[in-house]
PDB file of C-alpha atoms in Angstrom:
ATOM      1  CA  MET W 359      -3.148 -24.726 -41.146  1.00  0.00           C
ATOM      2  CA  GLU W 360      -3.619 -23.112 -44.531  1.00  0.00           C
ATOM      3  CA  VAL W 361      -5.612 -19.863 -44.611  1.00  0.00           C
ATOM      4  CA  ILE W 362      -7.366 -18.676 -47.771  1.00  0.00           C
ATOM      5  CA  TRP W 363      -8.413 -15.016 -47.781  1.00  0.00           C
ATOM      6  CA  ILE W 364     -11.707 -14.295 -49.567  1.00  0.00           C
ATOM      7  CA  LEU W 365     -12.167 -10.575 -49.985  1.00  0.00           C
ATOM      8  CA  GLY W 366     -15.642  -9.115 -49.562  1.00  0.00           C
ATOM      9  CA  PRO W 367     -17.515  -6.290 -51.291  1.00  0.00           C
ATOM     10  CA  ARG W 368     -15.504  -3.599 -49.547  1.00  0.00           C
ATOM     11  CA  TYR W 369     -12.297  -4.823 -51.207  1.00  0.00           C
ATOM     12  CA  TYR W 370     -13.757  -5.602 -54.643  1.00  0.00           C
ATOM     13  CA  SER W 371     -12.233  -3.558 -57.454  1.00  0.00           C
ATOM     14  CA  GLN W 372     -11.864  -3.852 -61.220  1.00  0.00           C
ATOM     15  CA  ARG W 373      -8.326  -2.488 -60.748  1.00  0.00           C
ATOM     16  CA  PRO W 374      -6.740  -4.179 -57.755  1.00  0.00           C
ATOM     17  CA  GLY W 375      -4.289  -1.915 -55.923  1.00  0.00           C
ATOM     18  CA  GLY W 376      -2.502  -1.503 -52.616  1.00  0.00           C
ATOM     19  CA  MET W 377      -5.520  -2.395 -50.481  1.00  0.00           C
ATOM     20  CA  GLN W 378      -5.826  -5.740 -52.257  1.00  0.00           C
ATOM     21  CA  ALA W 379      -2.078  -6.382 -52.430  1.00  0.00           C
ATOM     22  CA  LYS W 380      -1.988  -7.311 -48.787  1.00  0.00           C
ATOM     23  CA  PHE W 381      -4.079 -10.379 -49.604  1.00  0.00           C
ATOM     24  CA  LEU W 382      -2.261 -11.451 -52.803  1.00  0.00           C
ATOM     25  CA  ARG W 383      -1.328 -15.085 -52.411  1.00  0.00           C
ATOM     26  CA  TRP W 384       0.841 -17.531 -54.376  1.00  0.00           C
ATOM     27  CA  ASP W 385       0.522 -21.289 -54.825  1.00  0.00           C
ATOM     28  CA  THR W 386       1.621 -23.767 -57.458  1.00  0.00           C
ATOM     29  CA  GLN W 387      -1.864 -24.287 -58.805  1.00  0.00           C
ATOM     30  CA  HIS W 388      -2.984 -20.668 -59.313  1.00  0.00           C
ATOM     31  CA  GLY W 389       0.243 -18.608 -59.232  1.00  0.00           C
ATOM     32  CA  TYR W 390      -0.344 -15.116 -57.774  1.00  0.00           C
ATOM     33  CA  HIS W 391      -4.019 -14.731 -57.157  1.00  0.00           C
ATOM     34  CA  LEU W 392      -6.867 -13.138 -55.138  1.00  0.00           C
ATOM     35  CA  TRP W 393     -10.292 -14.480 -54.231  1.00  0.00           C
ATOM     36  CA  TYR W 394     -13.401 -12.238 -54.103  1.00  0.00           C
ATOM     37  CA  SER W 395     -17.013 -12.889 -53.070  1.00  0.00           C
ATOM     38  CA  ASP W 396     -20.076 -10.793 -52.406  1.00  0.00           C
ATOM     39  CA  GLY W 397     -21.053 -13.377 -49.775  1.00  0.00           C
ATOM     40  CA  GLN W 398     -24.204 -14.470 -51.604  1.00  0.00           C
ATOM     41  CA  ASN W 399     -24.135 -14.657 -55.371  1.00  0.00           C
ATOM     42  CA  PHE W 400     -20.588 -15.211 -56.669  1.00  0.00           C
ATOM     43  CA  LEU W 401     -17.022 -16.202 -55.941  1.00  0.00           C
ATOM     44  CA  GLU W 402     -14.257 -14.917 -58.222  1.00  0.00           C
ATOM     45  CA  LEU W 403     -10.677 -16.120 -58.702  1.00  0.00           C
ATOM     46  CA  TRP W 404      -8.325 -13.372 -60.051  1.00  0.00           C
ATOM     47  CA  GLN W 405      -5.035 -14.873 -61.325  1.00  0.00           C
ATOM     48  CA  ALA W 406      -2.214 -12.400 -62.089  1.00  0.00           C
ATOM     49  CA  GLN W 407      -0.643 -12.740 -65.542  1.00  0.00           C
ATOM     50  CA  ARG W 408       1.669 -10.408 -67.447  1.00  0.00           C
ATOM     51  CA  GLY W 409      -0.305  -7.179 -67.897  1.00  0.00           C
ATOM     52  CA  TYR W 410      -3.723  -8.632 -67.008  1.00  0.00           C
ATOM     53  CA  PHE W 411      -5.726 -10.656 -64.556  1.00  0.00           C
ATOM     54  CA  ASN W 412      -7.426 -13.825 -65.686  1.00  0.00           C
ATOM     55  CA  VAL W 413     -10.805 -13.755 -63.825  1.00  0.00           C
ATOM     56  CA  GLN W 414     -13.019 -16.781 -63.288  1.00  0.00           C
ATOM     57  CA  ARG W 415     -16.464 -16.170 -61.817  1.00  0.00           C
ATOM     58  CA  PHE W 416     -18.208 -19.036 -60.082  1.00  0.00           C
ATOM     59  CA  SER W 417     -21.938 -18.436 -59.508  1.00  0.00           C
ATOM     60  CA  GLN W 418     -25.261 -20.234 -59.673  1.00  0.00           C
ATOM     61  CA  GLY W 419     -25.235 -20.019 -63.454  1.00  0.00           C
ATOM     62  CA  PRO W 420     -22.479 -21.127 -65.816  1.00  0.00           C
ATOM     63  CA  MET W 421     -18.886 -20.224 -65.000  1.00  0.00           C
ATOM     64  CA  HIS W 422     -17.723 -17.005 -66.718  1.00  0.00           C
ATOM     65  CA  GLN W 423     -14.138 -16.281 -67.590  1.00  0.00           C
ATOM     66  CA  ARG W 424     -12.684 -12.918 -68.687  1.00  0.00           C
ATOM     67  CA  GLN W 425      -9.461 -10.989 -68.795  1.00  0.00           C
ATOM     68  CA  VAL W 426      -8.997  -7.650 -67.100  1.00  0.00           C
ATOM     69  CA  ARG W 427      -6.132  -5.682 -68.623  1.00  0.00           C
ATOM     70  CA  VAL W 428      -4.122  -3.518 -66.259  1.00  0.00           C
ATOM     71  CA  GLY W 429      -1.090  -2.717 -68.424  1.00  0.00           C
ATOM     72  CA  GLN W 430      -0.249   0.447 -70.341  1.00  0.00           C
ATOM     73  CA  SER W 431       1.282   0.690 -73.786  1.00  0.00           C
ATOM     74  CA  GLY W 432       4.901   1.679 -74.267  1.00  0.00           C
ATOM     75  CA  PRO W 433       4.113   5.042 -75.942  1.00  0.00           C
ATOM     76  CA  LYS W 434       1.701   5.892 -73.084  1.00  0.00           C
ATOM     77  CA  ILE W 435       4.399   5.166 -70.468  1.00  0.00           C
ATOM     78  CA  VAL W 436       6.875   7.381 -72.369  1.00  0.00           C
ATOM     79  CA  ARG W 437       4.240  10.148 -72.374  1.00  0.00           C
ATOM     80  CA  LEU W 438       3.774   9.650 -68.626  1.00  0.00           C
ATOM     81  CA  ILE W 439       7.518   9.900 -68.088  1.00  0.00           C
ATOM     82  CA  ASP W 440       7.698  13.142 -70.118  1.00  0.00           C
ATOM     83  CA  ASN W 441       4.762  14.603 -68.146  1.00  0.00           C
ATOM     84  CA  ALA W 442       6.409  13.629 -64.868  1.00  0.00           C
ATOM     85  CA  LEU W 443       9.647  15.350 -65.956  1.00  0.00           C
ATOM     86  CA  HIS W 444       7.707  18.399 -67.096  1.00  0.00           C
ATOM     87  CA  TYR W 445       5.894  18.720 -63.778  1.00  0.00           C
ATOM     88  CA  ARG W 446       9.151  18.041 -61.940  1.00  0.00           C
ATOM     89  CA  GLU W 447       8.044  14.998 -59.867  1.00  0.00           C
ATOM     90  CA  ARG W 448      10.805  14.432 -57.322  1.00  0.00           C
ATOM     91  CA  ASN W 449      11.229  10.648 -57.810  1.00  0.00           C
ATOM     92  CA  VAL W 450      11.331  10.899 -61.605  1.00  0.00           C
ATOM     93  CA  LEU W 451      13.766  13.836 -61.517  1.00  0.00           C
ATOM     94  CA  ALA W 452      16.135  11.846 -59.305  1.00  0.00           C
ATOM     95  CA  LEU W 453      15.924   8.930 -61.694  1.00  0.00           C
ATOM     96  CA  GLN W 454      16.547  11.243 -64.668  1.00  0.00           C
ATOM     97  CA  GLN W 455      19.602  12.648 -62.911  1.00  0.00           C
ATOM     98  CA  LEU W 456      20.988   9.123 -62.448  1.00  0.00           C
ATOM     99  CA  ALA W 457      20.305   8.471 -66.156  1.00  0.00           C
ATOM    100  CA  TYR W 458      21.995  11.676 -67.300  1.00  0.00           C
ATOM    101  CA  ALA W 459      25.082  10.797 -65.203  1.00  0.00           C
ATOM    102  CA  GLN W 460      25.356   7.694 -67.404  1.00  0.00           C
ATOM    103  CA  GLY W 461      24.672   9.465 -70.699  1.00  0.00           C
ATOM    104  CA  GLN W 462      21.093   8.157 -70.957  1.00  0.00           C
ATOM    105  CA  HIS W 463      17.683   9.831 -71.282  1.00  0.00           C
ATOM    106  CA  LEU W 464      14.929   8.386 -69.157  1.00  0.00           C
ATOM    107  CA  SER W 465      12.300   7.955 -71.857  1.00  0.00           C
ATOM    108  CA  GLY W 466      14.962   6.553 -74.166  1.00  0.00           C
ATOM    109  CA  LEU W 467      15.858   3.643 -71.906  1.00  0.00           C
ATOM    110  CA  PRO W 468      15.564   0.147 -73.424  1.00  0.00           C
ATOM    111  CA  TRP W 469      12.090  -1.142 -74.088  1.00  0.00           C
ATOM    112  CA  LEU W 470      12.740  -3.735 -71.387  1.00  0.00           C
ATOM    113  CA  VAL W 471      11.845  -1.012 -68.926  1.00  0.00           C
ATOM    114  CA  HIS W 472       8.589  -0.052 -70.680  1.00  0.00           C
ATOM    115  CA  GLU W 473       7.278  -3.279 -72.182  1.00  0.00           C
ATOM    116  CA  HIS W 474       5.702  -6.364 -70.610  1.00  0.00           C
ATOM    117  CA  LEU W 475       5.142  -4.831 -67.206  1.00  0.00           C
ATOM    118  CA  THR W 476       3.863  -7.354 -64.712  1.00  0.00           C
ATOM    119  CA  GLN W 477       1.518  -4.875 -62.991  1.00  0.00           C
ATOM    120  CA  LEU W 478       2.498  -5.964 -59.505  1.00  0.00           C
ATOM    121  CA  ILE W 479      -0.023  -4.546 -57.157  1.00  0.00           C
ATOM    122  CA  GLY W 480       0.947  -2.687 -53.994  1.00  0.00           C
ATOM    123  CA  LEU W 481       4.143  -1.068 -55.301  1.00  0.00           C
ATOM    124  CA  LYS W 482       4.907   2.377 -53.872  1.00  0.00           C
ATOM    125  CA  VAL W 483       6.201   3.632 -57.256  1.00  0.00           C
ATOM    126  CA  PRO W 484       5.314   2.682 -60.806  1.00  0.00           C
ATOM    127  CA  GLU W 485       6.963  -0.540 -62.014  1.00  0.00           C
ATOM    128  CA  TRP W 486       8.780   1.202 -64.862  1.00  0.00           C
ATOM    129  CA  GLN W 487      10.552   3.397 -62.268  1.00  0.00           C
ATOM    130  CA  LEU W 488      11.762   0.349 -60.363  1.00  0.00           C
ATOM    131  CA  ARG W 489      12.994  -1.287 -63.585  1.00  0.00           C
ATOM    132  CA  ALA W 490      14.752   1.893 -64.732  1.00  0.00           C
ATOM    133  CA  LYS W 491      16.471   2.354 -61.373  1.00  0.00           C
ATOM    134  CA  TRP W 492      17.579  -1.252 -61.380  1.00  0.00           C
ATOM    135  CA  LEU W 493      18.983  -1.047 -64.935  1.00  0.00           C
ATOM    136  CA  LEU W 494      20.758   2.261 -64.280  1.00  0.00           C
ATOM    137  CA  THR W 495      22.234   1.055 -60.977  1.00  0.00           C
ATOM    138  CA  PHE W 496      23.598  -2.265 -62.282  1.00  0.00           C
ATOM    139  CA  GLU W 497      24.361  -1.387 -65.919  1.00  0.00           C
ATOM    140  CA  GLY W 498      27.842  -2.629 -66.757  1.00  0.00           C
ATOM    141  CA  GLY W 499      28.460  -3.767 -63.214  1.00  0.00           C
ATOM    142  CA  ASN W 500      29.158  -7.207 -61.859  1.00  0.00           C
ATOM    143  CA  ILE W 501      25.996  -8.451 -60.136  1.00  0.00           C
ATOM    144  CA  SER W 502      27.203 -11.998 -59.490  1.00  0.00           C
ATOM    145  CA  ARG W 503      27.180 -13.372 -55.948  1.00  0.00           C
ATOM    146  CA  GLU W 504      30.986 -13.879 -55.894  1.00  0.00           C
TER     147      GLU W 504
END
């Protein structure tokens, strides 16, 4: 039996986060997506894309479609990294220490870390931190299965 979660008004948000991540679903037709409804006037389909959600609203009137951006620009992410280092956030300091051990500076990592973030919802740390940790951990190493 296939179950489709339709989130009600309590879970509705213009910026889906951890609370909504529990209900994120994937199928071949819609990719990663969420369904919302107020129970009376509308039903919305939120499809996750790179850096935004494509939102289709089905209601009694004509169907509306819009995009909700959730990404941040590269320079803004670099500024956030610098602020996190300045205020000595524990996770970011540990990542910076790993970068320094390899002769890198955290905000100078390749743009692959900072650009085209997928904005996965429900992550415990920012996506750029996961990417940076992954790159620093596996840089120059053999990551093949053999």
